[in-house]
Coordinates of N, CA and C and ligand atoms in Angstrom, one line a residue:
X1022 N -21.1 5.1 -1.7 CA -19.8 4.8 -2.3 C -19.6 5.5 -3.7
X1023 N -18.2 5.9 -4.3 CA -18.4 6.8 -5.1 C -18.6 5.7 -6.2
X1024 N -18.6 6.1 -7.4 CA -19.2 5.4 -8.6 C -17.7 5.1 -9.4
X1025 N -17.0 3.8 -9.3 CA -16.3 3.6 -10.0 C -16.4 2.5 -10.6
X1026 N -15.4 2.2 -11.6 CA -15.1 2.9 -12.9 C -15.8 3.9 -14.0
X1027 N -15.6 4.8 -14.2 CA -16.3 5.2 -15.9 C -16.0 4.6 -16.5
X1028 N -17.2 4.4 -17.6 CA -17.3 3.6 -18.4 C -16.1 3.9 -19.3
X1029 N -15.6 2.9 -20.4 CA -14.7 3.4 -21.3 C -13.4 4.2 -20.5
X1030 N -13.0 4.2 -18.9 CA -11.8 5.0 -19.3 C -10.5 4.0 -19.1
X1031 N -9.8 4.7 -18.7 CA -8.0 4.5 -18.6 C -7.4 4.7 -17.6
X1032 N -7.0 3.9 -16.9 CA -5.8 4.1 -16.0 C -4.8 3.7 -16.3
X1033 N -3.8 4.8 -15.6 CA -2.6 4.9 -15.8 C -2.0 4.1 -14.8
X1034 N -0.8 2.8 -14.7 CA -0.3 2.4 -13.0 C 0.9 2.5 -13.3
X1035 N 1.1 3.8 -12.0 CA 2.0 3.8 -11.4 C 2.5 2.8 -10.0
X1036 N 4.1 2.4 -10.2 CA 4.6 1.6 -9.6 C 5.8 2.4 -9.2
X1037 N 5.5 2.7 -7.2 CA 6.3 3.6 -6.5 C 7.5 3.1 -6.8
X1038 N 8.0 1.9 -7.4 CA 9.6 1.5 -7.5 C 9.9 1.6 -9.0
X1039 N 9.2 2.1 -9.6 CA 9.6 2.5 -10.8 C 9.6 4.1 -11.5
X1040 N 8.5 4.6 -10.9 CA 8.1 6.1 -11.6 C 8.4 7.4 -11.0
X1041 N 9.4 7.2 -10.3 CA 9.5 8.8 -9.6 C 10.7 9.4 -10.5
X1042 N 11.5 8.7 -11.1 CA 12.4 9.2 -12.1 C 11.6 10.5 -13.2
X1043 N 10.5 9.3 -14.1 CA 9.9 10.0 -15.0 C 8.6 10.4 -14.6
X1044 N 8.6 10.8 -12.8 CA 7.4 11.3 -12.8 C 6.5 13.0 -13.3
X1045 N 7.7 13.8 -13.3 CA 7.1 15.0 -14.1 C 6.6 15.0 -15.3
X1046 N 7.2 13.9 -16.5 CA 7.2 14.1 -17.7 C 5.7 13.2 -17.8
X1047 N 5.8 12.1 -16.9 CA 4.7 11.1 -17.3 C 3.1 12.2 -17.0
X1048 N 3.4 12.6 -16.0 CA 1.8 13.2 -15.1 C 1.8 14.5 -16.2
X1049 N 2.6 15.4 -16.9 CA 2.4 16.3 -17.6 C 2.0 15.2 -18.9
X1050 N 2.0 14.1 -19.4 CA 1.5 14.2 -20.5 C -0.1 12.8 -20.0
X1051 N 0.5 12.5 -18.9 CA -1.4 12.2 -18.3 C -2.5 13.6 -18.5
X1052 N -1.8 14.5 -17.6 CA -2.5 15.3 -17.8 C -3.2 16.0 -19.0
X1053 N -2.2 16.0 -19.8 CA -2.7 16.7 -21.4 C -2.9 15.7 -21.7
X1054 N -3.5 14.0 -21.8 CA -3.9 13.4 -22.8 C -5.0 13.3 -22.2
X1055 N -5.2 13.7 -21.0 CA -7.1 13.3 -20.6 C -7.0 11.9 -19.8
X1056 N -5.9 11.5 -19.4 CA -6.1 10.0 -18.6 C -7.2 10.3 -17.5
X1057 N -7.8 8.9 -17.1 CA -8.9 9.3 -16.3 C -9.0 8.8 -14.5
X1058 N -7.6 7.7 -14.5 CA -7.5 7.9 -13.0 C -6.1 7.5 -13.4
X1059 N -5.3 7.7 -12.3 CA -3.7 6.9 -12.1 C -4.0 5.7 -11.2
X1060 N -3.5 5.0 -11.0 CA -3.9 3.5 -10.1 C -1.9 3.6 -9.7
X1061 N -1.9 3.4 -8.6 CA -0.7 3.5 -7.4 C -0.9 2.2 -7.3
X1062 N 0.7 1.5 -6.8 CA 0.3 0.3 -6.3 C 1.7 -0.8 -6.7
X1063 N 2.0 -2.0 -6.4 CA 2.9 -3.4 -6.9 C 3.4 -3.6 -6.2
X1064 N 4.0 -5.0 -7.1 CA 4.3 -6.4 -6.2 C 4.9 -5.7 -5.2
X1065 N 5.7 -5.1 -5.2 CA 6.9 -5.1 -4.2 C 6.7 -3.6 -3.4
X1066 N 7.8 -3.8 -2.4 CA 7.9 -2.0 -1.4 C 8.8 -1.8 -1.4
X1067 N 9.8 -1.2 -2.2 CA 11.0 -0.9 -2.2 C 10.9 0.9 -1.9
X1068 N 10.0 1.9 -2.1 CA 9.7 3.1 -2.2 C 8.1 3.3 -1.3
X1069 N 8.4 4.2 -0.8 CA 7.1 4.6 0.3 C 5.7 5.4 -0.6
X1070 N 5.0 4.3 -0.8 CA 3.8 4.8 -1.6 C 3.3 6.4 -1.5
X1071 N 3.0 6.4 0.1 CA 2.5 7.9 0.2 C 3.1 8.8 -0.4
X1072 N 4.3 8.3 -0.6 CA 5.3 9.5 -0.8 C 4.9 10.2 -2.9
X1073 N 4.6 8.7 -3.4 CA 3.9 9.0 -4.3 C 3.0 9.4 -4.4
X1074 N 1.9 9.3 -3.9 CA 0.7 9.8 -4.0 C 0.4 11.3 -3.5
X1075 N 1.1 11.5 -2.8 CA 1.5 13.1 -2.1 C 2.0 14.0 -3.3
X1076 N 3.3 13.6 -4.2 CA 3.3 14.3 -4.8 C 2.4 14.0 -6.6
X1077 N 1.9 12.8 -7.0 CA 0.5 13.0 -7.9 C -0.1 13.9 -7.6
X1078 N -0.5 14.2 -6.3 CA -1.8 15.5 -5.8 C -1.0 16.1 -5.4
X1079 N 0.2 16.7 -5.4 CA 0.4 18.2 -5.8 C 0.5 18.6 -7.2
X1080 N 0.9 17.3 -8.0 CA 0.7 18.0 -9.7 C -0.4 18.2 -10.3
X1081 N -0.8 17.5 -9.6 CA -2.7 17.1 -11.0 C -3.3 16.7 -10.2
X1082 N -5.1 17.1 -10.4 CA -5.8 16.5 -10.5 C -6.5 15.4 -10.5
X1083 N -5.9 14.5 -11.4 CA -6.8 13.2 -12.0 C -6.8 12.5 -10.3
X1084 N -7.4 11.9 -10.2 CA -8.3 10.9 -9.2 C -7.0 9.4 -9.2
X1085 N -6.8 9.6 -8.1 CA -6.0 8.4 -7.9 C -6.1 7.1 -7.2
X1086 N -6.5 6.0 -7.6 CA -6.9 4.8 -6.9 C -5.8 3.8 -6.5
X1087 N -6.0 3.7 -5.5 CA -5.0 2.9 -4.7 C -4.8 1.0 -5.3
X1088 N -4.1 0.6 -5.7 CA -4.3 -0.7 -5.8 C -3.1 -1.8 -5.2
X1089 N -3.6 -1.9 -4.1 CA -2.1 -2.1 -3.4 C -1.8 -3.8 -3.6
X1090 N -0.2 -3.6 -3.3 CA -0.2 -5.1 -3.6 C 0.5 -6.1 -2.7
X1091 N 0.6 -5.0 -1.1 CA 0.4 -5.5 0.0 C 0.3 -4.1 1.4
X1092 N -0.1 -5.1 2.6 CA -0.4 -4.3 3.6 C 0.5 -3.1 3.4
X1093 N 1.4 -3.1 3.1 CA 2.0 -1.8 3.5 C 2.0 -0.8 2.2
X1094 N 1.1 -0.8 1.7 CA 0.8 -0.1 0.7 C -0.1 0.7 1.2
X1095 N -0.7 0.4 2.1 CA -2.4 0.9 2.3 C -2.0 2.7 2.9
X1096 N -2.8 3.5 1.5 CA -2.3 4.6 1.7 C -3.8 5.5 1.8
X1097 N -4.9 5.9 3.1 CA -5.9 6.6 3.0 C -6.3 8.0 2.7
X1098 N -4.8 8.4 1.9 CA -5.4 9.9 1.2 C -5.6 9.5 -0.6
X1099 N -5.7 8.3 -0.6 CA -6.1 8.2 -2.6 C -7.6 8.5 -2.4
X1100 N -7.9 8.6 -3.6 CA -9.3 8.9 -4.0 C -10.1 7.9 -4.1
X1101 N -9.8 6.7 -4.2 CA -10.2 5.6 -4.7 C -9.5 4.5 -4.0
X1102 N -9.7 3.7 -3.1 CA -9.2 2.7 -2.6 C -9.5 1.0 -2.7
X1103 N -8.7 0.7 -3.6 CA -9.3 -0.7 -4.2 C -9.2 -2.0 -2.9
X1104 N -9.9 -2.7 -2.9 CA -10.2 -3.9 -1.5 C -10.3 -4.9 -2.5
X1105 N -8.8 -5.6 -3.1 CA -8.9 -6.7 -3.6 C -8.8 -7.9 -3.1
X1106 N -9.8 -8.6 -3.9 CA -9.8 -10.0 -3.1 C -9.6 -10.8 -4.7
X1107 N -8.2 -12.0 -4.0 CA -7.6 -12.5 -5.4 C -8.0 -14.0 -5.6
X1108 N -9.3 -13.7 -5.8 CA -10.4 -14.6 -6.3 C -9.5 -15.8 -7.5
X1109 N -8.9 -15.6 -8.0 CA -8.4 -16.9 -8.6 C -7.5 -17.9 -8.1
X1110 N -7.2 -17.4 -7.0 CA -6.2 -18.3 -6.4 C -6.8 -18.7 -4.8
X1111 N -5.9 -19.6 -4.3 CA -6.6 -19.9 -2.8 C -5.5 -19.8 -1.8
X1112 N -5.4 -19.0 -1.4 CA -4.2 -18.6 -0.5 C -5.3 -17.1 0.3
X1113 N -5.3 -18.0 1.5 CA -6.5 -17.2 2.1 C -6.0 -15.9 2.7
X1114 N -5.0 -15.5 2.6 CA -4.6 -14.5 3.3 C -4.9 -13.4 2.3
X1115 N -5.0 -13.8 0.9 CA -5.6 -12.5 0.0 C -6.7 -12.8 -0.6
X1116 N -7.7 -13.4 0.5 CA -9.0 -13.9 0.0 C -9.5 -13.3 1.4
X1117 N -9.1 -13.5 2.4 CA -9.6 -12.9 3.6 C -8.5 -12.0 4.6
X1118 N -7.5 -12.6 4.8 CA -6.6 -12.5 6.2 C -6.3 -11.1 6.0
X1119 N -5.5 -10.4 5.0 CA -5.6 -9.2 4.7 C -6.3 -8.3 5.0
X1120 N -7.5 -8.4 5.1 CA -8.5 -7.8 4.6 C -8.8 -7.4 6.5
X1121 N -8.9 -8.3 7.3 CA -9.4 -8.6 8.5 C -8.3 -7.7 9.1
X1122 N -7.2 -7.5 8.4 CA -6.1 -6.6 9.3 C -6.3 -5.1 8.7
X1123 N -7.0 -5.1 7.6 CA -7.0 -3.9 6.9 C -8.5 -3.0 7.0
X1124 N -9.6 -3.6 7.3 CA -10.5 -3.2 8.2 C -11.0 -2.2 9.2
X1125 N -10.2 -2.2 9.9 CA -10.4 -1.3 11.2 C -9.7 0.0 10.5
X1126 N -8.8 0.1 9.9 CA -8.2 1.3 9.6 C -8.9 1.5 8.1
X1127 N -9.7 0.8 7.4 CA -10.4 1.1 6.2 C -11.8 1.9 6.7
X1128 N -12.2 1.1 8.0 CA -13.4 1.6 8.4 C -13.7 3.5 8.0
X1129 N -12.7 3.8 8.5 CA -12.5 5.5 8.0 C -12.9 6.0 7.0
X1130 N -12.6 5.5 6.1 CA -12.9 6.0 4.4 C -13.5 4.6 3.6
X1131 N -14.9 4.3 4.5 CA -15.9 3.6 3.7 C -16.3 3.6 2.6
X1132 N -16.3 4.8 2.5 CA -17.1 5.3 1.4 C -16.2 5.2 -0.1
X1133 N -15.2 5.4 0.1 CA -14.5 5.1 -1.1 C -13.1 3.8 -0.8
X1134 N -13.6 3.0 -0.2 CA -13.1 1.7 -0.7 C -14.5 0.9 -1.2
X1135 N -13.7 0.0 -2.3 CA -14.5 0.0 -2.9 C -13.8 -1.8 -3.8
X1136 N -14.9 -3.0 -3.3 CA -14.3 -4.2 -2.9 C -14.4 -5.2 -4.8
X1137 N -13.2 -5.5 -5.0 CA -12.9 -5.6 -6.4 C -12.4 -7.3 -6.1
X1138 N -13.0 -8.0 -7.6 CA -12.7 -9.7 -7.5 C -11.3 -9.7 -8.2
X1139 N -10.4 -10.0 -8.1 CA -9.2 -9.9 -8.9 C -8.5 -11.2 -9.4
X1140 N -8.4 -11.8 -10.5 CA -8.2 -12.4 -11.3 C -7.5 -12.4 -12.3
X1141 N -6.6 -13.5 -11.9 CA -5.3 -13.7 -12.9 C -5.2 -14.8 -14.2
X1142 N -5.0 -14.4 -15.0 CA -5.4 -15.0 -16.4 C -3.8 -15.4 -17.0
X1143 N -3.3 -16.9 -17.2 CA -1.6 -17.0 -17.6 C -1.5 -16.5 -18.5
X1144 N -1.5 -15.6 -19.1 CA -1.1 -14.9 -20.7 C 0.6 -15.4 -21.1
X1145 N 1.1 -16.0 -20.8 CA 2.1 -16.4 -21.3 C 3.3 -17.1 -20.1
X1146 N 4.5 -16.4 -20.0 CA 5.3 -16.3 -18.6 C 4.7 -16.1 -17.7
X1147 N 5.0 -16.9 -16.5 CA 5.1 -16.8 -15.0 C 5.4 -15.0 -15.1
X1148 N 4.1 -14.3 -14.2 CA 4.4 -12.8 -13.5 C 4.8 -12.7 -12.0
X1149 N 5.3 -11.4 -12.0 CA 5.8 -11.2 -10.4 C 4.3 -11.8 -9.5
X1150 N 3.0 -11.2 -10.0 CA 2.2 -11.4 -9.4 C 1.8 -12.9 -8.7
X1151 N 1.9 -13.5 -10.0 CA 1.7 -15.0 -9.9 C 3.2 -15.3 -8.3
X1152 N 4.1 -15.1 -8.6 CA 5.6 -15.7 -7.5 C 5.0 -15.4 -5.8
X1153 N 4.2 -14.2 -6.2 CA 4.3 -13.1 -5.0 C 3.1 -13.7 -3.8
X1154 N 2.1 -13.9 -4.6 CA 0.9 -14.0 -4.2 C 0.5 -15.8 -3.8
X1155 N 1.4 -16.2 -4.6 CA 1.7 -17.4 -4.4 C 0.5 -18.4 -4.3
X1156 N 0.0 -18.0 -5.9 CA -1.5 -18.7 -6.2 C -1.2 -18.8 -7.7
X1157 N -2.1 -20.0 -8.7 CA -2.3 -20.1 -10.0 C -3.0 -19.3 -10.5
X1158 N -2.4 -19.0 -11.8 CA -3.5 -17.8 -12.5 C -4.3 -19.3 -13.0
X1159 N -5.2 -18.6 -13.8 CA -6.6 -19.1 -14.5 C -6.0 -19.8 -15.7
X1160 N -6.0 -20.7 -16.2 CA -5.2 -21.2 -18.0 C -6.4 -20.2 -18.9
X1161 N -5.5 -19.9 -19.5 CA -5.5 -18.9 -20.8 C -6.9 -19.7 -21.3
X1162 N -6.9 -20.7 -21.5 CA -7.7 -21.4 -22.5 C -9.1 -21.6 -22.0
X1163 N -9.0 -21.6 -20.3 CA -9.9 -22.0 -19.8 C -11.2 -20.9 -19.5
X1164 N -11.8 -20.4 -20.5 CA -12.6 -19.0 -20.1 C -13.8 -19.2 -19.2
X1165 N -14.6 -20.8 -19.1 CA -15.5 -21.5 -18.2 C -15.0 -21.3 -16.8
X1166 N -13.7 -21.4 -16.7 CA -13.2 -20.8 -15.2 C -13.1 -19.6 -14.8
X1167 N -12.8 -19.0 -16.1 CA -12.7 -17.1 -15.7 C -14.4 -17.2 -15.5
X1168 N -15.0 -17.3 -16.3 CA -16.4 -17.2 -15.6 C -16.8 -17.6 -14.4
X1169 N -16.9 -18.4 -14.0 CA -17.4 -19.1 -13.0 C -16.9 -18.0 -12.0
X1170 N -15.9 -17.7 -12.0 CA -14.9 -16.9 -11.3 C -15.4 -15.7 -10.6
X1171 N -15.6 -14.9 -12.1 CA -16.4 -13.7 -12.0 C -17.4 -13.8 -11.6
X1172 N -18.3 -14.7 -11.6 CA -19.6 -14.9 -11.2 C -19.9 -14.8 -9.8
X1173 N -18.8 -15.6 -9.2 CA -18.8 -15.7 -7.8 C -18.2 -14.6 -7.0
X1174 N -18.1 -13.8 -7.9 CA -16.9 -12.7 -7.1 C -18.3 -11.6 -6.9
X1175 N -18.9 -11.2 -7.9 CA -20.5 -10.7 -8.3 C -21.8 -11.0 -7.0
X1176 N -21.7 -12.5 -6.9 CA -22.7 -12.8 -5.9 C -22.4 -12.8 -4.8
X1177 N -20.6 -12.9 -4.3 CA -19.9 -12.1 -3.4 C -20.4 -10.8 -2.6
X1178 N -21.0 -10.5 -3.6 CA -21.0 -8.4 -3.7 C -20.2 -7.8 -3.5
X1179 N -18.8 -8.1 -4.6 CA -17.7 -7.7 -5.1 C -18.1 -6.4 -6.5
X1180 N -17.4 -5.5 -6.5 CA -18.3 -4.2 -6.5 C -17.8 -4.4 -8.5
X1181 N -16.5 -5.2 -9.1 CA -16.1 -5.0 -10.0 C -15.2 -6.3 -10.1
X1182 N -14.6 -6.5 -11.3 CA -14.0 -7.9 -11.5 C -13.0 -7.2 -12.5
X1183 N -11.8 -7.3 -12.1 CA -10.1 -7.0 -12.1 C -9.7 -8.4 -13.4
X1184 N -10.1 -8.4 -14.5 CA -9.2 -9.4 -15.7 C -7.6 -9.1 -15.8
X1185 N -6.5 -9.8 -15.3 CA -5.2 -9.3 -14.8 C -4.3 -10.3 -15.8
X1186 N -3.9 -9.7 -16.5 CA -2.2 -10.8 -17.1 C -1.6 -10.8 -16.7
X1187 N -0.7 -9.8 -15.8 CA -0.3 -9.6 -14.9 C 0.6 -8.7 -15.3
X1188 N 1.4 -7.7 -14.6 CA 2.2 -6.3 -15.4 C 3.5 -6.8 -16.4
X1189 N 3.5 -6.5 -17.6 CA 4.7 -7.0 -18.3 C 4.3 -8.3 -18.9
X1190 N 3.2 -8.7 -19.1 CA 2.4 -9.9 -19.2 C 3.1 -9.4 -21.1
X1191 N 3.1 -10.6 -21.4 CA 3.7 -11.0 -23.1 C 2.2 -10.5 -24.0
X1192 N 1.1 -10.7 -23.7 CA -0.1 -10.2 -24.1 C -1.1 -10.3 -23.1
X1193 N -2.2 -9.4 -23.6 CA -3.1 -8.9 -22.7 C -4.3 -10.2 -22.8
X1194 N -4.8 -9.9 -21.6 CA -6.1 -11.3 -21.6 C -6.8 -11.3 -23.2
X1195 N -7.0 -12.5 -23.1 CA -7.6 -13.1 -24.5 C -9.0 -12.3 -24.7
X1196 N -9.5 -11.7 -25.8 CA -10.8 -10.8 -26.1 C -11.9 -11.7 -25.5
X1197 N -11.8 -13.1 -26.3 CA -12.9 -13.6 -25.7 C -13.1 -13.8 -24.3
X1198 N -12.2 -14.4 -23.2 CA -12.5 -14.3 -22.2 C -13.4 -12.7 -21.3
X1199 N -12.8 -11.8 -22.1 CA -13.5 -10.5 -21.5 C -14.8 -10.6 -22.1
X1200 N -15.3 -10.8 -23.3 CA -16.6 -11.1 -23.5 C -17.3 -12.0 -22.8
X1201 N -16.7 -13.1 -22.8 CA -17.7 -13.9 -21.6 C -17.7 -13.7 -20.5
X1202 N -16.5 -13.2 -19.7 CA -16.8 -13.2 -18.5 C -17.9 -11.7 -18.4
X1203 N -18.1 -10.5 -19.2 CA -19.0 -9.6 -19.0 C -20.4 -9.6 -19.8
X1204 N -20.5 -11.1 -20.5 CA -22.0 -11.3 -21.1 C -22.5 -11.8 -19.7
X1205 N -21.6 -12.2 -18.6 CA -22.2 -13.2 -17.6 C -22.4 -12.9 -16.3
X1206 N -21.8 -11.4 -16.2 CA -21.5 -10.5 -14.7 C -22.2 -8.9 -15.2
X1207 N -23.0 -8.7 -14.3 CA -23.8 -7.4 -14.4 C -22.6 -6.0 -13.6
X1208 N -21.7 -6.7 -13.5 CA -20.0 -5.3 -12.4 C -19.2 -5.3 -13.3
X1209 N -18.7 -4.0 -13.6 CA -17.8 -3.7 -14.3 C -16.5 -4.7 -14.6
X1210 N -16.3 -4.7 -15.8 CA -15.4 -5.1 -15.8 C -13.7 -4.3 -16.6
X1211 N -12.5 -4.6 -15.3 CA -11.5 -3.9 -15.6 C -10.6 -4.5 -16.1
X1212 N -9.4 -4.4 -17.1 CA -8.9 -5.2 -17.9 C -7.1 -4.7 -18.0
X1213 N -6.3 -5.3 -17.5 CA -5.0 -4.8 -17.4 C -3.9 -5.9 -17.6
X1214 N -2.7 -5.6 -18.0 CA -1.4 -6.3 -18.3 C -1.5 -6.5 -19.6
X1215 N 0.2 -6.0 -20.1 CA 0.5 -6.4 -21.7 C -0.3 -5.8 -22.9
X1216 N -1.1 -4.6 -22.4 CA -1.3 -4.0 -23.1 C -0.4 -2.9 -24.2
X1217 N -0.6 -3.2 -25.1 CA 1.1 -2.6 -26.2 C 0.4 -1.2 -26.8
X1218 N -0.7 -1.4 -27.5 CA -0.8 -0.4 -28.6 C -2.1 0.0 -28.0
X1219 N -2.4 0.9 -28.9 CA -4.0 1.4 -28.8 C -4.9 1.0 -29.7
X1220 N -4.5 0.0 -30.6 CA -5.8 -0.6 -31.4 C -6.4 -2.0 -30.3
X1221 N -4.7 -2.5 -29.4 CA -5.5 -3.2 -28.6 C -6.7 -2.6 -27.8
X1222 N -6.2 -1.7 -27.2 CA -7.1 -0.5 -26.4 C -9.1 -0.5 -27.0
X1223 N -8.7 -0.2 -28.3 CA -10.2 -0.3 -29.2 C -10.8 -1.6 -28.7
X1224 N -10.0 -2.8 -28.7 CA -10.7 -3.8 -29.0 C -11.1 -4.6 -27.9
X1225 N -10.2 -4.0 -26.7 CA -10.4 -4.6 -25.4 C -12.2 -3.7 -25.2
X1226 N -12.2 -2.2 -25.0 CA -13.8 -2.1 -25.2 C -14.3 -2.4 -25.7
X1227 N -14.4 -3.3 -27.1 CA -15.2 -3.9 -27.8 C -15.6 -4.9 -27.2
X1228 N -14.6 -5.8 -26.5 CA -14.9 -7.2 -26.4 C -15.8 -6.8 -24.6
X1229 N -16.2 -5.4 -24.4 CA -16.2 -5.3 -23.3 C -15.8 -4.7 -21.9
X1230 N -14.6 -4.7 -22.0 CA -13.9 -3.6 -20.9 C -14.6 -2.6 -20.7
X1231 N -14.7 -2.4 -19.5 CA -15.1 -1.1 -18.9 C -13.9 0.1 -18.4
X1232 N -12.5 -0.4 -17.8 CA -11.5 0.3 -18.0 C -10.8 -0.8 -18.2
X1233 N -9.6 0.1 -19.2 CA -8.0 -0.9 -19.5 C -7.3 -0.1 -18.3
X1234 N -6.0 -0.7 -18.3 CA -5.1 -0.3 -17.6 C -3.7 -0.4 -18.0
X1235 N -3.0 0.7 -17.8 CA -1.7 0.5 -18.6 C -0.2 0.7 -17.7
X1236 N 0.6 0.0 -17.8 CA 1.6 0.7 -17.1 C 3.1 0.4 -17.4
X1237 N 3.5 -0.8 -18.1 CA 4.8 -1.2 -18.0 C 5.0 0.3 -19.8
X1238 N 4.0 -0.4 -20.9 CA 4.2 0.4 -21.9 C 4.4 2.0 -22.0
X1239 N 3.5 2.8 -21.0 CA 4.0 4.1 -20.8 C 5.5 4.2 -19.7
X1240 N 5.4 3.4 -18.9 CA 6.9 3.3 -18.1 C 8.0 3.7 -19.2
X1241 N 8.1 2.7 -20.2 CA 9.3 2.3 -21.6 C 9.0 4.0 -22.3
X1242 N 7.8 4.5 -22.9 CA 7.5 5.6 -23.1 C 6.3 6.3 -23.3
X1243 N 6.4 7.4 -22.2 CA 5.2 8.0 -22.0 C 4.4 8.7 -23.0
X1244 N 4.9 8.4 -23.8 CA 4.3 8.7 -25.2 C 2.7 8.1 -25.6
X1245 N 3.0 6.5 -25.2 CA 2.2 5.8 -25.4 C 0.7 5.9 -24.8
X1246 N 1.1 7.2 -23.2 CA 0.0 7.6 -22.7 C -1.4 7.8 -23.7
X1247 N -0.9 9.1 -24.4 CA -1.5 10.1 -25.4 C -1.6 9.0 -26.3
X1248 N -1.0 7.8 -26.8 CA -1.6 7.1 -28.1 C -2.9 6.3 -27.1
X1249 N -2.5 6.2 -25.9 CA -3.8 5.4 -25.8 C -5.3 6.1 -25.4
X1250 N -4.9 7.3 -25.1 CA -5.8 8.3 -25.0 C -7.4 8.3 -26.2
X1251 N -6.1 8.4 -27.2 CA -6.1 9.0 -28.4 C -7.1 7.6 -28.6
X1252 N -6.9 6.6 -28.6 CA -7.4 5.5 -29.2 C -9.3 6.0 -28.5
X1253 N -8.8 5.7 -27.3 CA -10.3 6.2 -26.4 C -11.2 6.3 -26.9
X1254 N -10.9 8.4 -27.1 CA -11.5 9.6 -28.1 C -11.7 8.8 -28.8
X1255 N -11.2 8.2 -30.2 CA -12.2 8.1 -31.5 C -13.1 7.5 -31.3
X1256 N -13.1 6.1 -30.0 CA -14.7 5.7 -29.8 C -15.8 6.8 -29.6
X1257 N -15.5 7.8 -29.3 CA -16.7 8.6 -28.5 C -16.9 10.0 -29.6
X1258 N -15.5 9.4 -31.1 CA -16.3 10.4 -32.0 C -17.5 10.2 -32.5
Ligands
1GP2396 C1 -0.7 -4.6 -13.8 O1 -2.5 -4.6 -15.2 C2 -1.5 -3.8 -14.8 O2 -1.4 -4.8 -12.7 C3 -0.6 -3.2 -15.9 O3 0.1 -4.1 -16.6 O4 2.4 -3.0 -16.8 O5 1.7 -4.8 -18.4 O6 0.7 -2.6 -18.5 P1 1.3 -3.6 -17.6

């Protein structure tokens, strides 16, 4: 299986119902700021994923992981195919049933799907995610449950553990929760929603993170790509 996440990087998520407008401008400044995968994928299907991902890989390079956010997302030319199981909630069809339909045609490209615990943390308002999936996120306060969580997703042999606010989340998971949940899980841990700035960016690898993930804030302006880039780099001056 290929080796994912790098440590310390960045994904970019793209959302096929949002980014084909500004998709030149965004992938030319992915490109020049060094982002390290694009992540495809959300709630909804209003726009034909492939159709996105066909033209990412005609512009660039960077490595594209699939993160779909239902069956009809499932697109086998990404580079990276995420197999989420949405470990915080109990609605078995995205704990198992999914997965049983998505199988036989994953069987193909084994090698890079690659099976992730996904967990939702309330960071403030109800998200699309939370309406969609139609499970409770984790209370903010409660980080003994994000643990437990993660733990189980680990002894699972769930390959990585997904800390989610959910996209457009008011703020990003609480620092401490990411520290506890990765003093207590030996699998990467990925860290996304409501991320604003790039000092958050610093601090989420501090407390931990293995990759952030960004998407509503570069949407508003892709500017923010290259600030978060930029944050990255100084760790690794
Ligand atoms: C959503 O974690 C991602 O799945 C990104 O969230 O759009 O809030 O950056 P934002």
């Amino acid at each position: 299986m290929t080796s994912f996440p790098r440590k310390q990087s960045i994904a970019l998520l793209l959302d096929p119902d949002k980014s084909f407008k500004k998709l030149e401008e965004t992938l030319r400044v992915a490109v020049e700021s060094g982002i390290d995968y694009i992540m495809v994928g959300g709630s909804l299907t209003f726009n034909r994923i492939d159709l996105l991902i066909a033209e990412i890989k005609n512009r660039c390079s960077i490595p594209v992981v699939l993160f779909p956010g239902n069956l009809l997302q499932l697109d086998l030319e990404a580079d990276i195919i995420l197999l989420l199981s949405l470990i915080s909630g109990r609605n078995p069809e995205l704990l198992i049933g999914n997965h049983v339909i998505a199988a036989p045609y994953l069987k193909k490209v084994k090698e890079k799907t690659f099976p992730v615990g996904y967990i939702l943390i309330g960071c403030g308002t109800k998200t699309s995610v939370e309406y969609i999936s139609q499970t409770e996120s984790i209370p903010m306060e409660k980080e003994e449950i994000a643990v437990a969580t993660a733990l189980a997703g680990e002894l699972l042999g769930l390959k990585a553990i997904y800390l989610e606010a959910g996209s457009g989340a008011d703020r990003h998971v609480p620092l401490t929760t990411i520290k506890s949940v990765k003093e207590n899980v030996g699998i990467p841990v990925i860290v996304g929603g409501g991320i604003k700035t790039g000092k958050e960016i610093i601090d989420l690898y501090g407390a931990g993170a293995d990759m952030v993930v960004i998407g509503n804030s570069c949407e508003k302006d892709p500017g923010f790509i290259a600030e978060a880039c930029k944050a990255k780099n100084l760790l690794s001056e």
